[in-house]
GROMACS .gro file of C-alpha atoms in nm:
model
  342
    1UNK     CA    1  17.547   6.123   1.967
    2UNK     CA    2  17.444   6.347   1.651
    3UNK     CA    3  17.102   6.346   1.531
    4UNK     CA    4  16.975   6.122   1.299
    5UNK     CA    5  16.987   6.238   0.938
    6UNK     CA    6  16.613   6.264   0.745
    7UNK     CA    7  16.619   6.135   0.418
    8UNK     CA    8  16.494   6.409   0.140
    9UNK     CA    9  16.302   6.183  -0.147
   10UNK     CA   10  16.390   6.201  -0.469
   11UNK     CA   11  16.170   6.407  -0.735
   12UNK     CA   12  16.048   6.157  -1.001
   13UNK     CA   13  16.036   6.341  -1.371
   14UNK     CA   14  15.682   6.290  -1.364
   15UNK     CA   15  15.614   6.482  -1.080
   16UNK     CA   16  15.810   6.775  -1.207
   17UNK     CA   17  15.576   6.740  -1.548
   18UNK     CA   18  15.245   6.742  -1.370
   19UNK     CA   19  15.309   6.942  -1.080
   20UNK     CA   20  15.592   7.206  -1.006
   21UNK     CA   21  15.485   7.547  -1.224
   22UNK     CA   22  15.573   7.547  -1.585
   23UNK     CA   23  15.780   7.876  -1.566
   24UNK     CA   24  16.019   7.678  -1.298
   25UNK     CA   25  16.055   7.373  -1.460
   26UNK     CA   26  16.102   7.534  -1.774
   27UNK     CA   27  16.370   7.765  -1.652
   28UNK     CA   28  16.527   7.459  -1.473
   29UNK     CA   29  16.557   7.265  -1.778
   30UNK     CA   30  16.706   7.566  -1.963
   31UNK     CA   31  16.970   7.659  -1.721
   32UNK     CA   32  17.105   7.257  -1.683
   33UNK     CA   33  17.119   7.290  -2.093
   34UNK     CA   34  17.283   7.536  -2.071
   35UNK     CA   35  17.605   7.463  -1.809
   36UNK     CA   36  17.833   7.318  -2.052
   37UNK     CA   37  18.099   7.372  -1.772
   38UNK     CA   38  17.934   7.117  -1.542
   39UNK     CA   39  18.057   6.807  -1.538
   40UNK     CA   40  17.793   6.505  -1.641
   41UNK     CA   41  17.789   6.391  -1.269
   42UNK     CA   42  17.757   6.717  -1.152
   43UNK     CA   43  17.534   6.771  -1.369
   44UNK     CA   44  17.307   6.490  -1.308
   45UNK     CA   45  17.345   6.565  -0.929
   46UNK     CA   46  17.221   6.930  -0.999
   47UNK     CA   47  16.938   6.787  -1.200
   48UNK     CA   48  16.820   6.603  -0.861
   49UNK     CA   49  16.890   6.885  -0.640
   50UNK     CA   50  16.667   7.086  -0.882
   51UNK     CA   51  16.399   6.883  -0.851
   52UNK     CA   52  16.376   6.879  -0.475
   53UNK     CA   53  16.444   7.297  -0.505
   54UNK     CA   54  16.130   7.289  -0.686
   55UNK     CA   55  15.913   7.078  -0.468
   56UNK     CA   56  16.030   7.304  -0.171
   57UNK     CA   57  15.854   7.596  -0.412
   58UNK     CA   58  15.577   7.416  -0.418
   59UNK     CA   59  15.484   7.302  -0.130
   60UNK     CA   60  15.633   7.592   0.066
   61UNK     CA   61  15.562   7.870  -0.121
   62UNK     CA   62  15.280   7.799  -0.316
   63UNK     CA   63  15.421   7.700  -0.656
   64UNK     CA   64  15.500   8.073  -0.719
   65UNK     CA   65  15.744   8.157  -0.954
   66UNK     CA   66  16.128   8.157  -0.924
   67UNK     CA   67  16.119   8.541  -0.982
   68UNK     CA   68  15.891   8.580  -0.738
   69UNK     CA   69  16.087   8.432  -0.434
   70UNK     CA   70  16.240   8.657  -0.181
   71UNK     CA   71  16.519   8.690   0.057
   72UNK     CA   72  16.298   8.507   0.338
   73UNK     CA   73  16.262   8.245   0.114
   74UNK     CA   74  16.583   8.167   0.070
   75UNK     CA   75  16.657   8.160   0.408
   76UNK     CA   76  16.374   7.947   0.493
   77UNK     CA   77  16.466   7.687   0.225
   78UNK     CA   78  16.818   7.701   0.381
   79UNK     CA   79  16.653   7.645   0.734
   80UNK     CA   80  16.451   7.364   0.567
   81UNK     CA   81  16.747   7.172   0.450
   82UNK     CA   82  16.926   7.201   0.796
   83UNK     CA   83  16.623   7.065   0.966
   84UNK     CA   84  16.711   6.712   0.777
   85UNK     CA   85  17.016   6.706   0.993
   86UNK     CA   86  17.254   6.675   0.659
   87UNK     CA   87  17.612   6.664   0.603
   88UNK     CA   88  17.748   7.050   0.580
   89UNK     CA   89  17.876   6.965   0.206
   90UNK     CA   90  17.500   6.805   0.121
   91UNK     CA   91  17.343   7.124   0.208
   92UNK     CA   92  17.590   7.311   0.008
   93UNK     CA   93  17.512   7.119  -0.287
   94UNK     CA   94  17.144   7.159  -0.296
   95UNK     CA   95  17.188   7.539  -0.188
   96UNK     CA   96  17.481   7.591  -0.484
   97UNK     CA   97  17.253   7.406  -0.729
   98UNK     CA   98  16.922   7.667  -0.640
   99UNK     CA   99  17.153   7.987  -0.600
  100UNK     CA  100  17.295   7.925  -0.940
  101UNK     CA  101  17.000   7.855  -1.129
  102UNK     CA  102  16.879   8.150  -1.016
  103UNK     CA  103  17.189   8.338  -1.096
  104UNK     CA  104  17.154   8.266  -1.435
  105UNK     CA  105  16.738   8.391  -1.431
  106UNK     CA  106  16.912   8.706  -1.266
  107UNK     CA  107  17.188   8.758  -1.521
  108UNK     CA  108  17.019   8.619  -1.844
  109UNK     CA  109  16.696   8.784  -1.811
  110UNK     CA  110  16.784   9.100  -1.643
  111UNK     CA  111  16.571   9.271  -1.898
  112UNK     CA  112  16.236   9.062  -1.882
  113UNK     CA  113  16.333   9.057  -1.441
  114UNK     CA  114  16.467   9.370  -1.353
  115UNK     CA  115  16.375   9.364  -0.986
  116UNK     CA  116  16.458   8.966  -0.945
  117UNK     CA  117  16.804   8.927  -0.718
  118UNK     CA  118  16.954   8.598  -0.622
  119UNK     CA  119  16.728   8.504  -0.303
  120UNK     CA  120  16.966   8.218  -0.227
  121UNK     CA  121  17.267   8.369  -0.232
  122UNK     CA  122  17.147   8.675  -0.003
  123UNK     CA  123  16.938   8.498   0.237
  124UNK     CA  124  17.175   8.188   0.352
  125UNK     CA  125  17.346   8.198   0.601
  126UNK     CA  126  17.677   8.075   0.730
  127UNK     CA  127  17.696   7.705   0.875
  128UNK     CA  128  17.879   7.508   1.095
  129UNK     CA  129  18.068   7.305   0.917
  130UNK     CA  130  17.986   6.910   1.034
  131UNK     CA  131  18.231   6.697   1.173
  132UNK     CA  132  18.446   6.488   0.873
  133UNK     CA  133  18.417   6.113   0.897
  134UNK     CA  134  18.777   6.030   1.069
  135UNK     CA  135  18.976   5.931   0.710
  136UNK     CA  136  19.064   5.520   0.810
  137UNK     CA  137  19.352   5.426   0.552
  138UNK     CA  138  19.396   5.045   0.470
  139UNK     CA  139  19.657   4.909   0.659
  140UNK     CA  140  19.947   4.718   0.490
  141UNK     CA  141  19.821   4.397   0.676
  142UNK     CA  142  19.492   4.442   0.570
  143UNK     CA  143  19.618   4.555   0.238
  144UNK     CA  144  19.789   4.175   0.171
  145UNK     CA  145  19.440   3.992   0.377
  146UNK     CA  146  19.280   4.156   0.065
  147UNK     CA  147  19.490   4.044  -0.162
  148UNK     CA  148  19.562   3.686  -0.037
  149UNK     CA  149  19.203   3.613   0.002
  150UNK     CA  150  19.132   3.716  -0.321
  151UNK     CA  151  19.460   3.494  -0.439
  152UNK     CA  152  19.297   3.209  -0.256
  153UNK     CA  153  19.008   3.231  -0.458
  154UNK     CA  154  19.130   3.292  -0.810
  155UNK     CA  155  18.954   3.648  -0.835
  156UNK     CA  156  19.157   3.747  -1.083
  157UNK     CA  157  18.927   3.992  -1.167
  158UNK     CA  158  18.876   4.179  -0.793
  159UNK     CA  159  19.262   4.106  -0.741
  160UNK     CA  160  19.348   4.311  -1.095
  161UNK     CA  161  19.094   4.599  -0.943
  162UNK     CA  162  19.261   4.599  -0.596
  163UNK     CA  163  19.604   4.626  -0.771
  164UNK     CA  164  19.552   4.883  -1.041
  165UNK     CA  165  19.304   5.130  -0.865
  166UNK     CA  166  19.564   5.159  -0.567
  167UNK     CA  167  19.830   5.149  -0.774
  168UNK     CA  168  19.726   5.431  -1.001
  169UNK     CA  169  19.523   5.617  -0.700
  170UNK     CA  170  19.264   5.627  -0.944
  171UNK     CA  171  18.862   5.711  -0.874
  172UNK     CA  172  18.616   5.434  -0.906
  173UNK     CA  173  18.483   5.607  -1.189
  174UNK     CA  174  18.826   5.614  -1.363
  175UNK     CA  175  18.877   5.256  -1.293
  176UNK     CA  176  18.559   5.152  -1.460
  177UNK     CA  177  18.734   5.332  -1.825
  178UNK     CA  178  19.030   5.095  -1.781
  179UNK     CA  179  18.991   4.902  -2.147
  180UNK     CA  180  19.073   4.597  -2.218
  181UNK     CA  181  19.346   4.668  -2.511
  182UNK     CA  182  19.587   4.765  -2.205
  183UNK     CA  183  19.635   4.390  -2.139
  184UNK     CA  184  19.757   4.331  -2.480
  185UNK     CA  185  20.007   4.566  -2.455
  186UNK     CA  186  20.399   4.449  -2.531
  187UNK     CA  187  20.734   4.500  -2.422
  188UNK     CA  188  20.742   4.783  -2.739
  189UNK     CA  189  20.503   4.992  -2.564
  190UNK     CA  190  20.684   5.015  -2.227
  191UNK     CA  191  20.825   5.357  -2.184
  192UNK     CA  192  21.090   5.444  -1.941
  193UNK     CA  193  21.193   5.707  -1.680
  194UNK     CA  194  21.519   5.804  -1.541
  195UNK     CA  195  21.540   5.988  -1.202
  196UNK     CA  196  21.821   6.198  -1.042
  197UNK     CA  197  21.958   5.890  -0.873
  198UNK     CA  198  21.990   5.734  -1.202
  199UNK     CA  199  21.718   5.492  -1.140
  200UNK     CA  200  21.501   5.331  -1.384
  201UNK     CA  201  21.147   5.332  -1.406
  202UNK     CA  202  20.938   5.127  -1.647
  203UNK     CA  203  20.583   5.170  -1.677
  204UNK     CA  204  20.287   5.179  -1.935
  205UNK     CA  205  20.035   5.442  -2.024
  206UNK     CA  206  19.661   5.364  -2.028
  207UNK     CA  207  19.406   5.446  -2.238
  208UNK     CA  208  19.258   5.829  -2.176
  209UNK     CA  209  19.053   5.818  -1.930
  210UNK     CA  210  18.786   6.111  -1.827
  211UNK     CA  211  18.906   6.242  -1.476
  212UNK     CA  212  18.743   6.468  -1.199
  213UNK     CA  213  18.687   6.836  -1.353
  214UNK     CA  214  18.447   7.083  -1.523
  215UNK     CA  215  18.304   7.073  -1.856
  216UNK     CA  216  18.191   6.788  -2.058
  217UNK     CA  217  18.503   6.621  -2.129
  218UNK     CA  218  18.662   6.685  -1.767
  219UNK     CA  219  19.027   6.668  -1.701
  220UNK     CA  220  19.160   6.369  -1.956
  221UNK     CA  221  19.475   6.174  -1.806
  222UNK     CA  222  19.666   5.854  -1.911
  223UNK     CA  223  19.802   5.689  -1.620
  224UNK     CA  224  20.092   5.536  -1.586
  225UNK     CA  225  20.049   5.155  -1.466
  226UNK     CA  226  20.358   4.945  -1.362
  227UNK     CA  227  20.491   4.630  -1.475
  228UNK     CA  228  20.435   4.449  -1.180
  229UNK     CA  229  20.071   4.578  -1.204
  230UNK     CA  230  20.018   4.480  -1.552
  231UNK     CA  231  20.095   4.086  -1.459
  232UNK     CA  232  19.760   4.123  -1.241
  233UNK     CA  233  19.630   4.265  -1.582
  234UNK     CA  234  19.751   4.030  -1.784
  235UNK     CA  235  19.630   3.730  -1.556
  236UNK     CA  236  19.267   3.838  -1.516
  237UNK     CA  237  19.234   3.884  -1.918
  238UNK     CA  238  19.384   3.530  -1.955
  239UNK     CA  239  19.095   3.385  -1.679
  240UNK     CA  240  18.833   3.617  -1.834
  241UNK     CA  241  18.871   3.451  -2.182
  242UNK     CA  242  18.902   3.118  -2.019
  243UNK     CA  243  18.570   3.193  -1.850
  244UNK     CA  244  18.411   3.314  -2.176
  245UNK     CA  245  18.506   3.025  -2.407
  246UNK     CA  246  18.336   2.791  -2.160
  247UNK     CA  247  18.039   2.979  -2.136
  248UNK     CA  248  18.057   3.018  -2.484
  249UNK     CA  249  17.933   3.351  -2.500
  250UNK     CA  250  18.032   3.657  -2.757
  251UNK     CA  251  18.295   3.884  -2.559
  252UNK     CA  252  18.257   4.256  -2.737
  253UNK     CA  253  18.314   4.442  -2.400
  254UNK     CA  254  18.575   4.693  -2.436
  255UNK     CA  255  18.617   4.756  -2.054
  256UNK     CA  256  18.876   4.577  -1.911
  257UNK     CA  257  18.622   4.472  -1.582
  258UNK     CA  258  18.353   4.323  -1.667
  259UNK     CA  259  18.016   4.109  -1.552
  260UNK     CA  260  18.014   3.792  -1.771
  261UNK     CA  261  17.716   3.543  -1.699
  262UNK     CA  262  17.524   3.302  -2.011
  263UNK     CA  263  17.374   3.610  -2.153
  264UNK     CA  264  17.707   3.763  -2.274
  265UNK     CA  265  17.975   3.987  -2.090
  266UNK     CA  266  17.882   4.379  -2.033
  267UNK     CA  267  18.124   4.668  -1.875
  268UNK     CA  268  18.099   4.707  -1.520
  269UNK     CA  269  17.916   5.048  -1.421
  270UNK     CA  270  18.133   5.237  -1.075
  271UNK     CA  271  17.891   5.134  -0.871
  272UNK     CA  272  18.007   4.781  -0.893
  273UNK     CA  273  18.323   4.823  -0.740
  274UNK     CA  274  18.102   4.990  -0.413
  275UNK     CA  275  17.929   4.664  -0.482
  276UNK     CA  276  18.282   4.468  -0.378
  277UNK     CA  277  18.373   4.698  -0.114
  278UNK     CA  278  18.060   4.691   0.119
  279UNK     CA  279  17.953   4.350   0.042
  280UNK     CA  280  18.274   4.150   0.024
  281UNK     CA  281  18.622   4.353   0.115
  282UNK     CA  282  18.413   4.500   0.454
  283UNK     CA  283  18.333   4.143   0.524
  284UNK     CA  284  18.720   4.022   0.504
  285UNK     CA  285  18.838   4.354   0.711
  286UNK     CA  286  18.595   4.283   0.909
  287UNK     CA  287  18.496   4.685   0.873
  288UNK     CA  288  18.360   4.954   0.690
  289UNK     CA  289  18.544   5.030   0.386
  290UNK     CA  290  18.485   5.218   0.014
  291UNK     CA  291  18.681   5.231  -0.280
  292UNK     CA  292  18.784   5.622  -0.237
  293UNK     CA  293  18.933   5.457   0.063
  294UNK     CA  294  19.241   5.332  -0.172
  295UNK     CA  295  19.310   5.681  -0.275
  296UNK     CA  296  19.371   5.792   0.105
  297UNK     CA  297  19.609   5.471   0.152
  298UNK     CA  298  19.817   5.527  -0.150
  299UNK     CA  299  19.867   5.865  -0.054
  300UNK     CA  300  19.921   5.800   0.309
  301UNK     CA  301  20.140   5.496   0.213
  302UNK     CA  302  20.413   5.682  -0.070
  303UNK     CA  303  20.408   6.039   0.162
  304UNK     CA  304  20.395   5.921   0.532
  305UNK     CA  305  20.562   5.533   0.522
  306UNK     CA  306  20.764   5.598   0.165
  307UNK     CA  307  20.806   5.952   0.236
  308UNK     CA  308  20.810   6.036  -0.150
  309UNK     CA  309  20.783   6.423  -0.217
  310UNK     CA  310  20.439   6.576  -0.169
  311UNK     CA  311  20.462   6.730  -0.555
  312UNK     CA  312  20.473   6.411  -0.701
  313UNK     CA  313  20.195   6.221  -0.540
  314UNK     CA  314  19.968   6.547  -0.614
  315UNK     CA  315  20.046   6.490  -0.997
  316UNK     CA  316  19.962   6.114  -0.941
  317UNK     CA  317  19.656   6.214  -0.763
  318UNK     CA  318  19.563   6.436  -1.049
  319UNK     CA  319  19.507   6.741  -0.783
  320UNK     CA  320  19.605   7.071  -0.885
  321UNK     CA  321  19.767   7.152  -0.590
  322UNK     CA  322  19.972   6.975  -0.314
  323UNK     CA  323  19.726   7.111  -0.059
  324UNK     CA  324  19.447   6.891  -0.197
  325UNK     CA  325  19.706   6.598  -0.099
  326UNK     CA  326  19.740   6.695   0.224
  327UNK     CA  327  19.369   6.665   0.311
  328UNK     CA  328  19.394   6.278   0.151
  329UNK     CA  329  19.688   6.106   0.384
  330UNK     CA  330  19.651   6.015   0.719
  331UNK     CA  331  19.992   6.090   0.970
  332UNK     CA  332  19.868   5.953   1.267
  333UNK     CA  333  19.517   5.881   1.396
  334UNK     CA  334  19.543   5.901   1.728
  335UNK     CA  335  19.437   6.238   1.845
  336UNK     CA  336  19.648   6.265   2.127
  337UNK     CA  337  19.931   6.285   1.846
  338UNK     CA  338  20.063   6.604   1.963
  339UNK     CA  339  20.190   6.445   2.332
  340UNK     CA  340  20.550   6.358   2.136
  341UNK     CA  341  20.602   6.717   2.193
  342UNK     CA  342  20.572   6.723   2.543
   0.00000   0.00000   0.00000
């Protein structure tokens, strides 16, 4: 049984005001201005790791300056996050974050600093990597319990979501950009694909959406939804109005899923769809799922049950390579998996 895990509080914006040393929070502020080739939730998860880096300073090291830190000290903040008992990749975060703020001190002031070198990146160390959480696709059976229940209830809404996000493979962040216009859209915006076999393949493009990547403005895709997909679409917008006109509200969301109550109708933020997962889908399954969790059984579904090639599922998945994919489906999860070749 692995050690429990020791929460590291978050650093409040007033505490970083009133007590870590100007000079760090200065510099700290200047460097996250200056990463345009963050993305905004890396960058907002740097901006928290940031913090805590400067807390450590402070009540570690006596508030001194960045500048002033040494190898030891890098090591020792290192040795401080292990002692939380974090995930491998958490750690890496929060010692990525620290390393390259201070990179940028080392490189961008080189003049005012001349004797100021990285102390994260030469004093950590290399870690043992922490077991993975086993990767638990969604069963077809569970798959249609979803969507039956969901049928039962009229959630047109959560049934569209189910739909679309696995059909797609999209991130829950991605889903939330869906807008609403795609439901509108008619038989002259259909576009069509041919494959070798001579099949044909209709489908509709979405609106851009922001995907997973550096910079500001990320990787942009339009993904391609089906038309059996777009009937789940096309259902939900019909029950949404219905569900507006008799609350008799003003409906000026653009988002195609939404929260509509008596004080109007608002865009749902990602962290609703979490919202569905772990209190209503994990109570159906009767276990633990999350919404990355459709990404893993679309992939595992069209490569290992479908067996459609590896390169196209890696463009669906928007990864840049098909070795990405590989780490997202599931072949078998039984570890004894390799007694077939016995």
């Amino acid at each position: 049984m692995g050690m429990e895990t020791v929460r590291i509080a978050p650093v409040t914006d007033k505490w970083l005001k009133q007590r870590a040393r100007k000079f760090n929070r200065k510099k700290i502020e200047e460097y996250l201005q200056h990463s345009p080739r963050l993305s905004p939730a890396t960058l907002q998860q740097y901006r928290s790791c940031l913090r805590i880096f400067a807390k450590w300073i402070h009540d570690n090291c006596d508030n001194r300056k960045i500048i002033d830190l040494k190898i030891r000290d890098g090591k020792a903040y290192q040795d401080w996050l292990l002692s939380h008992n974090g995930s491998t990749n958490n750690i890496k975060v929060k010692l990525a974050a620290a390393s390259e703020l201070c990179e940028y001190i080392e490189k961008y002031y080189e003049e005012e600093y001349p004797n100021f070198r990285n102390p994260i990146r030469k004093g950590r160390e290399a870690m043992v990597q922490t077991p993975r959480k086993d990767k638990c696709p969604i069963t077809p059976a569970e798959f249609e319990l979803l969507m039956s229940t969901l049928e039962k209830r009229q959630d047109y809404q959560r049934l569209c979501y189910l739909v679309l996000t696995y059909q797609t493979a999209c991130r829950r962040a991605e889903s939330a950009q869906f807008e609403r216009r795609i439901a509108q859209y008619s038989v002259e915006d259909m576009l069509n694909y041919q494959d070798d076999q001579g099949g044909n393949h209709n489908y509709f493009l979405s609106n851009s959406i922001r995907c997973k990547g550096t910079g500001r403005l990320g990787k942009v895709r339009q993904f391609k939804i089906s038309t059996e997909t777009m009937r789940y679409v096309r259902r939900w917008d019909k029950q949404r109005r219905q569900m507006v006109n008799k609350l008799g509200v003003c409906d000026e969301a653009t988002n195609l899923f939404v929260h509509i109550d008596k004080s109007g109708v608002n865009n749902l933020t990602p962290a609703a769809f979490a919202y569905w997962f772990s209190d209503d889908f994990t109570k159906i399954l009767g276990r633990g799922v999350h919404p990355h969790d459709l990404r893993t059984t679309r992939a595992t579904d069209l490569v290992v049950r479908e067996h459609k090639p590896i390169e196209a599922v890696s463009v669906m998945m928007g990864h840049n390579s098909t070795a990405t994919t590989k780490t997202f489906y599931v072949i078998d999860n039984r570890k004894d998996s390799d007694a077939t070749l016995i």
